[in-house]
PDB file of C-alpha atoms in Angstrom:
ATOM      1  CA  MET K1063       6.344  22.710  10.358  1.00  0.00           C
ATOM      2  CA  ASP K1064       2.584  22.096  10.566  1.00  0.00           C
ATOM      3  CA  LYS K1065       0.929  19.004   9.108  1.00  0.00           C
ATOM      4  CA  GLN K1066      -0.474  20.770   6.046  1.00  0.00           C
ATOM      5  CA  SER K1067       2.955  22.169   5.138  1.00  0.00           C
ATOM      6  CA  MET K1068       4.552  18.730   5.604  1.00  0.00           C
ATOM      7  CA  GLN K1069       1.945  17.110   3.377  1.00  0.00           C
ATOM      8  CA  SER K1070       2.500  19.748   0.684  1.00  0.00           C
ATOM      9  CA  GLU K1071       6.283  19.358   0.845  1.00  0.00           C
ATOM     10  CA  MET K1072       6.038  15.563   0.648  1.00  0.00           C
ATOM     11  CA  SER K1073       3.707  15.800  -2.344  1.00  0.00           C
ATOM     12  CA  SER K1074       6.177  17.953  -4.281  1.00  0.00           C
ATOM     13  CA  TYR K1075       9.144  15.773  -3.317  1.00  0.00           C
ATOM     14  CA  ILE K1076       7.529  12.443  -4.237  1.00  0.00           C
ATOM     15  CA  GLY K1077       6.206  13.812  -7.542  1.00  0.00           C
ATOM     16  CA  LYS K1078       9.666  15.044  -8.568  1.00  0.00           C
ATOM     17  CA  LEU K1079      11.421  11.883  -7.348  1.00  0.00           C
ATOM     18  CA  LEU K1080       9.189   9.597  -9.412  1.00  0.00           C
ATOM     19  CA  ARG K1081       9.425  11.854 -12.455  1.00  0.00           C
ATOM     20  CA  ASP K1082      13.231  11.857 -12.263  1.00  0.00           C
ATOM     21  CA  HIS K1083      13.487   8.058 -11.979  1.00  0.00           C
ATOM     22  CA  PHE K1084      10.572   6.838 -14.099  1.00  0.00           C
ATOM     23  CA  GLY K1085      10.607   9.498 -16.815  1.00  0.00           C
ATOM     24  CA  LYS K1086       7.061  10.548 -15.939  1.00  0.00           C
ATOM     25  CA  GLY K1087       5.668  11.502 -12.585  1.00  0.00           C
ATOM     26  CA  PRO K1088       2.070  11.248 -11.354  1.00  0.00           C
ATOM     27  CA  SER K1089      -0.319  14.041 -12.289  1.00  0.00           C
ATOM     28  CA  SER K1090      -1.628  14.134  -8.705  1.00  0.00           C
ATOM     29  CA  VAL K1091      -0.055  13.201  -5.364  1.00  0.00           C
ATOM     30  CA  PHE K1092      -2.317  13.111  -2.294  1.00  0.00           C
ATOM     31  CA  VAL K1093      -0.482  12.910   1.041  1.00  0.00           C
ATOM     32  CA  SER K1094      -2.174  12.119   4.343  1.00  0.00           C
ATOM     33  CA  ILE K1095      -0.530  11.940   7.775  1.00  0.00           C
ATOM     34  CA  GLU K1096      -2.763  10.455  10.457  1.00  0.00           C
ATOM     35  CA  GLY K1097      -1.593   8.898  13.714  1.00  0.00           C
ATOM     36  CA  GLU K1098       1.251   6.476  13.066  1.00  0.00           C
ATOM     37  CA  PHE K1099       0.560   6.253   9.317  1.00  0.00           C
ATOM     38  CA  LEU K1100       1.580   8.170   6.221  1.00  0.00           C
ATOM     39  CA  THR K1101      -0.193   7.443   2.923  1.00  0.00           C
ATOM     40  CA  ILE K1102       0.685   8.823  -0.491  1.00  0.00           C
ATOM     41  CA  TYR K1103      -1.884   8.185  -3.231  1.00  0.00           C
ATOM     42  CA  LEU K1104      -0.696   8.621  -6.824  1.00  0.00           C
ATOM     43  CA  LYS K1105      -2.905   9.213  -9.867  1.00  0.00           C
ATOM     44  CA  ASP K1106      -2.079   9.067 -13.587  1.00  0.00           C
ATOM     45  CA  PHE K1107       1.257   7.366 -12.973  1.00  0.00           C
ATOM     46  CA  LEU K1108       2.342   5.244 -15.938  1.00  0.00           C
ATOM     47  CA  ALA K1109       5.496   5.946 -17.965  1.00  0.00           C
ATOM     48  CA  PRO K1110       5.365   5.703 -21.803  1.00  0.00           C
ATOM     49  CA  MET K1111       7.349   2.438 -21.915  1.00  0.00           C
ATOM     50  CA  GLU K1112       5.199   0.989 -19.142  1.00  0.00           C
ATOM     51  CA  ARG K1113       2.075   1.923 -21.103  1.00  0.00           C
ATOM     52  CA  VAL K1114       3.354  -0.124 -24.039  1.00  0.00           C
ATOM     53  CA  LEU K1115       4.069  -3.142 -21.816  1.00  0.00           C
ATOM     54  CA  VAL K1116       0.651  -2.928 -20.140  1.00  0.00           C
ATOM     55  CA  GLY K1117      -0.963  -2.699 -23.586  1.00  0.00           C
ATOM     56  CA  GLN K1118       0.853  -5.909 -24.515  1.00  0.00           C
ATOM     57  CA  LYS K1119      -0.396  -7.627 -21.318  1.00  0.00           C
ATOM     58  CA  ASN K1120       3.121  -7.593 -19.832  1.00  0.00           C
ATOM     59  CA  ASP K1121       2.032  -6.191 -16.464  1.00  0.00           C
ATOM     60  CA  LYS K1122       4.420  -8.562 -14.698  1.00  0.00           C
ATOM     61  CA  LYS K1123       7.424  -6.868 -16.344  1.00  0.00           C
ATOM     62  CA  VAL K1124       6.247  -3.488 -15.065  1.00  0.00           C
ATOM     63  CA  ASP K1125       5.680  -4.880 -11.560  1.00  0.00           C
ATOM     64  CA  GLU K1126       9.161  -6.413 -11.476  1.00  0.00           C
ATOM     65  CA  THR K1127      10.865  -3.234 -12.746  1.00  0.00           C
ATOM     66  CA  ARG K1128       9.008  -0.982 -10.323  1.00  0.00           C
ATOM     67  CA  ASP K1129       9.813  -3.330  -7.454  1.00  0.00           C
ATOM     68  CA  LEU K1130      13.537  -3.121  -8.220  1.00  0.00           C
ATOM     69  CA  MET K1131      13.353   0.659  -8.557  1.00  0.00           C
ATOM     70  CA  MET K1132      11.470   1.135  -5.291  1.00  0.00           C
ATOM     71  CA  ARG K1133      13.997  -0.972  -3.387  1.00  0.00           C
ATOM     72  CA  GLU K1134      16.639   1.532  -4.498  1.00  0.00           C
ATOM     73  CA  LEU K1135      14.511   4.600  -3.741  1.00  0.00           C
ATOM     74  CA  ILE K1136      13.126   3.688  -0.307  1.00  0.00           C
ATOM     75  CA  PRO K1137      16.312   4.491   1.687  1.00  0.00           C
ATOM     76  CA  ASP K1138      16.475   7.939   0.013  1.00  0.00           C
ATOM     77  CA  ILE K1139      12.776   8.569   0.635  1.00  0.00           C
ATOM     78  CA  LYS K1140      13.135   7.734   4.336  1.00  0.00           C
ATOM     79  CA  ALA K1141      16.249   9.895   4.718  1.00  0.00           C
ATOM     80  CA  THR K1142      14.714  12.876   2.908  1.00  0.00           C
ATOM     81  CA  LEU K1143      11.461  12.752   4.873  1.00  0.00           C
ATOM     82  CA  ARG K1144      13.403  12.577   8.134  1.00  0.00           C
ATOM     83  CA  ALA K1145      15.651  15.516   7.169  1.00  0.00           C
ATOM     84  CA  ASP K1146      12.972  17.765   5.621  1.00  0.00           C
ATOM     85  CA  THR K1147       9.925  17.065   7.802  1.00  0.00           C
ATOM     86  CA  GLY K1148      11.246  15.318  10.913  1.00  0.00           C
ATOM     87  CA  ILE K1149       9.080  12.262  10.205  1.00  0.00           C
ATOM     88  CA  ASN K1150      10.939   9.012  10.853  1.00  0.00           C
ATOM     89  CA  VAL K1151       9.424   6.306   8.645  1.00  0.00           C
ATOM     90  CA  ASP K1152      10.138   2.831   9.980  1.00  0.00           C
ATOM     91  CA  THR K1153       8.776   0.777   7.067  1.00  0.00           C
ATOM     92  CA  LEU K1154       7.550   1.886   3.628  1.00  0.00           C
ATOM     93  CA  TYR K1155       5.103  -0.255   1.677  1.00  0.00           C
ATOM     94  CA  TYR K1156       3.891   0.253  -1.908  1.00  0.00           C
ATOM     95  CA  ASP K1157       1.598  -1.153  -4.580  1.00  0.00           C
ATOM     96  CA  TRP K1158       0.173  -0.186  -7.964  1.00  0.00           C
ATOM     97  CA  SER K1159      -2.986  -0.503 -10.033  1.00  0.00           C
ATOM     98  CA  LEU K1160      -1.563  -0.424 -13.542  1.00  0.00           C
ATOM     99  CA  SER K1161      -4.962  -0.598 -15.229  1.00  0.00           C
ATOM    100  CA  ARG K1162      -6.079   2.527 -13.360  1.00  0.00           C
ATOM    101  CA  GLN K1163      -2.607   4.138 -13.488  1.00  0.00           C
ATOM    102  CA  THR K1164      -2.652   4.666  -9.726  1.00  0.00           C
ATOM    103  CA  GLY K1165      -0.448   3.686  -6.824  1.00  0.00           C
ATOM    104  CA  VAL K1166       0.026   4.083  -3.098  1.00  0.00           C
ATOM    105  CA  LEU K1167       2.937   4.375  -0.676  1.00  0.00           C
ATOM    106  CA  ILE K1168       2.235   3.478   2.964  1.00  0.00           C
ATOM    107  CA  GLY K1169       4.648   4.647   5.627  1.00  0.00           C
ATOM    108  CA  VAL K1170       4.592   3.386   9.218  1.00  0.00           C
ATOM    109  CA  ILE K1171       5.976   6.194  11.345  1.00  0.00           C
ATOM    110  CA  LYS K1172       8.432   5.292  14.095  1.00  0.00           C
ATOM    111  CA  THR K1173       7.224   6.865  17.308  1.00  0.00           C
ATOM    112  CA  ASP K1174       7.104   5.965  20.996  1.00  0.00           C
ATOM    113  CA  ASN K1175       3.665   7.529  21.447  1.00  0.00           C
ATOM    114  CA  PRO K1176       1.548   7.062  18.308  1.00  0.00           C
ATOM    115  CA  ASP K1177      -1.314   9.560  18.154  1.00  0.00           C
ATOM    116  CA  LYS K1178      -4.484   7.581  17.487  1.00  0.00           C
ATOM    117  CA  GLU K1179      -6.725  10.525  18.348  1.00  0.00           C
ATOM    118  CA  GLY K1180      -6.884  11.669  14.711  1.00  0.00           C
ATOM    119  CA  LEU K1181      -7.731   8.206  13.391  1.00  0.00           C
ATOM    120  CA  LYS K1182     -11.388   8.201  12.446  1.00  0.00           C
ATOM    121  CA  SER K1183     -13.633   5.476  13.749  1.00  0.00           C
ATOM    122  CA  TYR K1184     -16.043   3.933  11.279  1.00  0.00           C
ATOM    123  CA  LYS K1185     -19.150   1.793  11.370  1.00  0.00           C
ATOM    124  CA  HIS K1186     -19.182  -1.965  10.849  1.00  0.00           C
ATOM    125  CA  LYS K1187     -15.461  -2.437  11.498  1.00  0.00           C
ATOM    126  CA  ASP K1188     -16.032  -6.007  12.689  1.00  0.00           C
ATOM    127  CA  ALA K1189     -17.838  -6.872   9.451  1.00  0.00           C
ATOM    128  CA  VAL K1190     -14.933  -5.462   7.421  1.00  0.00           C
ATOM    129  CA  HIS K1191     -12.488  -7.545   9.451  1.00  0.00           C
ATOM    130  CA  GLU K1192     -14.633 -10.621   8.830  1.00  0.00           C
ATOM    131  CA  GLU K1193     -14.454 -10.132   5.043  1.00  0.00           C
ATOM    132  CA  VAL K1194     -10.694  -9.615   5.186  1.00  0.00           C
ATOM    133  CA  GLU K1195     -10.352 -12.722   7.330  1.00  0.00           C
ATOM    134  CA  LYS K1196     -12.340 -14.777   4.789  1.00  0.00           C
ATOM    135  CA  MET K1197     -10.056 -13.633   1.975  1.00  0.00           C
ATOM    136  CA  SER K1198      -6.912 -14.302   4.013  1.00  0.00           C
ATOM    137  CA  ARG K1199      -8.142 -17.771   4.935  1.00  0.00           C
ATOM    138  CA  LYS K1200      -8.637 -18.646   1.244  1.00  0.00           C
ATOM    139  CA  ALA K1201      -5.268 -17.207   0.190  1.00  0.00           C
ATOM    140  CA  GLU K1202      -3.049 -18.200   3.153  1.00  0.00           C
ATOM    141  CA  LYS K1203      -4.534 -18.646   6.603  1.00  0.00           C
ATOM    142  CA  THR K1204      -6.510 -16.750   9.220  1.00  0.00           C
ATOM    143  CA  PRO K1205      -4.420 -13.782  10.428  1.00  0.00           C
ATOM    144  CA  ALA K1206      -3.218 -13.774  14.020  1.00  0.00           C
ATOM    145  CA  SER K1207      -4.584 -10.212  14.301  1.00  0.00           C
ATOM    146  CA  ILE K1208      -6.358  -7.574  12.213  1.00  0.00           C
ATOM    147  CA  ARG K1209      -6.512  -3.819  12.812  1.00  0.00           C
ATOM    148  CA  SER K1210      -8.049  -1.156  10.610  1.00  0.00           C
ATOM    149  CA  PHE K1211      -8.210   2.636  10.589  1.00  0.00           C
ATOM    150  CA  LEU K1212     -10.158   5.137   8.511  1.00  0.00           C
ATOM    151  CA  LEU K1213      -7.337   7.625   7.928  1.00  0.00           C
ATOM    152  CA  ASN K1214      -9.581  10.067   6.063  1.00  0.00           C
ATOM    153  CA  GLU K1215     -12.867   9.944   4.146  1.00  0.00           C
ATOM    154  CA  ARG K1216     -11.130   8.213   1.216  1.00  0.00           C
ATOM    155  CA  THR K1217      -8.510   5.973   2.824  1.00  0.00           C
ATOM    156  CA  LEU K1218      -9.218   2.811   4.816  1.00  0.00           C
ATOM    157  CA  LEU K1219      -6.054   1.071   6.000  1.00  0.00           C
ATOM    158  CA  ILE K1220      -6.094  -2.568   7.143  1.00  0.00           C
ATOM    159  CA  GLU K1221      -3.201  -4.223   8.980  1.00  0.00           C
ATOM    160  CA  ARG K1222      -2.820  -8.009   9.222  1.00  0.00           C
ATOM    161  CA  ASN K1223      -0.236  -9.869  11.275  1.00  0.00           C
ATOM    162  CA  GLY K1224       0.741 -13.534  11.195  1.00  0.00           C
ATOM    163  CA  ILE K1225      -0.534 -14.638   7.770  1.00  0.00           C
ATOM    164  CA  LEU K1226       2.388 -16.457   6.135  1.00  0.00           C
ATOM    165  CA  VAL K1227       2.146 -20.237   5.758  1.00  0.00           C
ATOM    166  CA  ALA K1228       5.103 -22.632   5.887  1.00  0.00           C
ATOM    167  CA  ILE K1229       5.590 -22.982   2.115  1.00  0.00           C
ATOM    168  CA  GLU K1230       5.673 -19.181   1.710  1.00  0.00           C
ATOM    169  CA  LYS K1231       8.331 -18.869   4.405  1.00  0.00           C
ATOM    170  CA  GLU K1232      10.408 -21.497   2.596  1.00  0.00           C
ATOM    171  CA  MET K1233      10.072 -19.605  -0.707  1.00  0.00           C
ATOM    172  CA  ILE K1234      11.202 -16.390   0.988  1.00  0.00           C
ATOM    173  CA  ASN K1235      14.221 -18.140   2.516  1.00  0.00           C
ATOM    174  CA  ALA K1236      15.049 -19.574  -0.912  1.00  0.00           C
ATOM    175  CA  GLY K1237      15.127 -16.105  -2.501  1.00  0.00           C
ATOM    176  CA  TYR K1238      11.717 -16.062  -4.208  1.00  0.00           C
ATOM    177  CA  GLU K1239      10.410 -13.029  -2.359  1.00  0.00           C
ATOM    178  CA  GLN K1240       9.646 -10.909  -5.440  1.00  0.00           C
ATOM    179  CA  PRO K1241       7.633 -13.471  -7.459  1.00  0.00           C
ATOM    180  CA  LEU K1242       5.811 -14.529  -4.282  1.00  0.00           C
ATOM    181  CA  LYS K1243       4.807 -10.941  -3.520  1.00  0.00           C
ATOM    182  CA  ILE K1244       3.595 -10.281  -7.073  1.00  0.00           C
ATOM    183  CA  SER K1245       1.574 -13.520  -7.092  1.00  0.00           C
ATOM    184  CA  LYS K1246       0.075 -12.873  -3.638  1.00  0.00           C
ATOM    185  CA  ARG K1247      -1.029  -9.377  -4.678  1.00  0.00           C
ATOM    186  CA  ARG K1248      -2.970 -10.688  -7.647  1.00  0.00           C
ATOM    187  CA  LEU K1249      -4.462 -13.585  -5.700  1.00  0.00           C
ATOM    188  CA  GLU K1250      -5.648 -11.512  -2.743  1.00  0.00           C
ATOM    189  CA  LYS K1251      -7.153  -8.783  -4.903  1.00  0.00           C
ATOM    190  CA  ARG K1252      -9.018 -11.434  -6.869  1.00  0.00           C
ATOM    191  CA  LEU K1253     -10.317 -13.159  -3.728  1.00  0.00           C
ATOM    192  CA  LEU K1254     -11.372  -9.981  -1.896  1.00  0.00           C
ATOM    193  CA  ASN K1255     -15.159  -9.610  -2.074  1.00  0.00           C
ATOM    194  CA  LEU K1256     -15.434  -5.950  -3.053  1.00  0.00           C
ATOM    195  CA  ALA K1257     -19.205  -6.072  -3.525  1.00  0.00           C
ATOM    196  CA  SER K1258     -19.664  -7.251   0.043  1.00  0.00           C
ATOM    197  CA  LEU K1259     -17.249  -4.632   1.400  1.00  0.00           C
ATOM    198  CA  GLU K1260     -19.004  -1.867  -0.550  1.00  0.00           C
ATOM    199  CA  THR K1261     -22.322  -2.942   0.968  1.00  0.00           C
ATOM    200  CA  ILE K1262     -20.799  -2.938   4.468  1.00  0.00           C
ATOM    201  CA  LEU K1263     -19.101   0.436   4.021  1.00  0.00           C
ATOM    202  CA  GLY K1264     -21.985   2.021   2.107  1.00  0.00           C
ATOM    203  CA  THR K1265     -19.724   3.423  -0.598  1.00  0.00           C
ATOM    204  CA  SER K1266     -17.841   2.410  -3.734  1.00  0.00           C
ATOM    205  CA  ILE K1267     -14.248   1.163  -3.592  1.00  0.00           C
ATOM    206  CA  GLU K1268     -12.151   2.785  -6.313  1.00  0.00           C
ATOM    207  CA  ASP K1269      -8.793   1.085  -5.682  1.00  0.00           C
ATOM    208  CA  VAL K1270      -7.277  -1.749  -3.653  1.00  0.00           C
ATOM    209  CA  PHE K1271      -3.586  -1.927  -2.759  1.00  0.00           C
ATOM    210  CA  VAL K1272      -1.698  -4.512  -0.712  1.00  0.00           C
ATOM    211  CA  ASP K1273       1.921  -5.072   0.331  1.00  0.00           C
ATOM    212  CA  TRP K1274       3.880  -7.130   2.868  1.00  0.00           C
ATOM    213  CA  ASP K1275       6.867  -7.023   5.154  1.00  0.00           C
ATOM    214  CA  PHE K1276       7.777 -10.699   5.044  1.00  0.00           C
ATOM    215  CA  ASN K1277      10.369 -10.330   7.824  1.00  0.00           C
ATOM    216  CA  LYS K1278       7.687  -9.080  10.219  1.00  0.00           C
ATOM    217  CA  ASP K1279       4.962 -11.324   8.750  1.00  0.00           C
ATOM    218  CA  ARG K1280       2.805  -8.217   8.372  1.00  0.00           C
ATOM    219  CA  SER K1281       0.649  -6.859   5.573  1.00  0.00           C
ATOM    220  CA  TYR K1282      -1.020  -3.535   4.897  1.00  0.00           C
ATOM    221  CA  MET K1283      -4.026  -3.187   2.626  1.00  0.00           C
ATOM    222  CA  VAL K1284      -5.438   0.170   1.538  1.00  0.00           C
ATOM    223  CA  LEU K1285      -8.932   0.660   0.167  1.00  0.00           C
ATOM    224  CA  ILE K1286      -9.486   3.940  -1.681  1.00  0.00           C
ATOM    225  CA  LEU K1287     -13.122   4.867  -1.164  1.00  0.00           C
ATOM    226  CA  LYS K1288     -15.369   7.099  -3.222  1.00  0.00           C
ATOM    227  CA  PRO K1289     -15.989  10.157  -1.027  1.00  0.00           C
TER     228      PRO K1289
END
């Protein structure tokens, strides 16, 4: 199966899966497979009950419910992608922008020889890393390492390793992973200097998503750029 066919099949599958489990699926699902990464960008994804909660400023309830649902769905998503497309997803990350009714799934593909040839280089990468480092330093600490890849003209993916501080590790060990993740998302998005990044990149940033694998002390951030 070629890449375009895989992307089309994934788009249909994810749209139906979310519709079946949330009562309403996204109106658009954009799938991109580049190198070792799979990204799925969702638009117009907010169920009727969620819309009511967001209108009542109960975003936290929606975040908590979606987090529980995704934990149940991720094993099925991995198994289906492996069976239908041959893509073996090692870790699947996710985040939402409830105000914009958008979301993203980020899959790290398990492979012995990741193909980085298709990953687009972009200008001012060091300056982008510097801004991300500033934000990380304010929120937690300076990351041990930062990588970033322009997966396509709209998707900039940023990987950080080694960012958890001691108190966060204690909270995770004590079972407070979910509230910590929700709080960290809001904090980092608030601290990220979008105006500076837009100046560096020379384009508008439409969405920001961030998620973590606390066991690996790794985070992925996705910036959705205006093409």
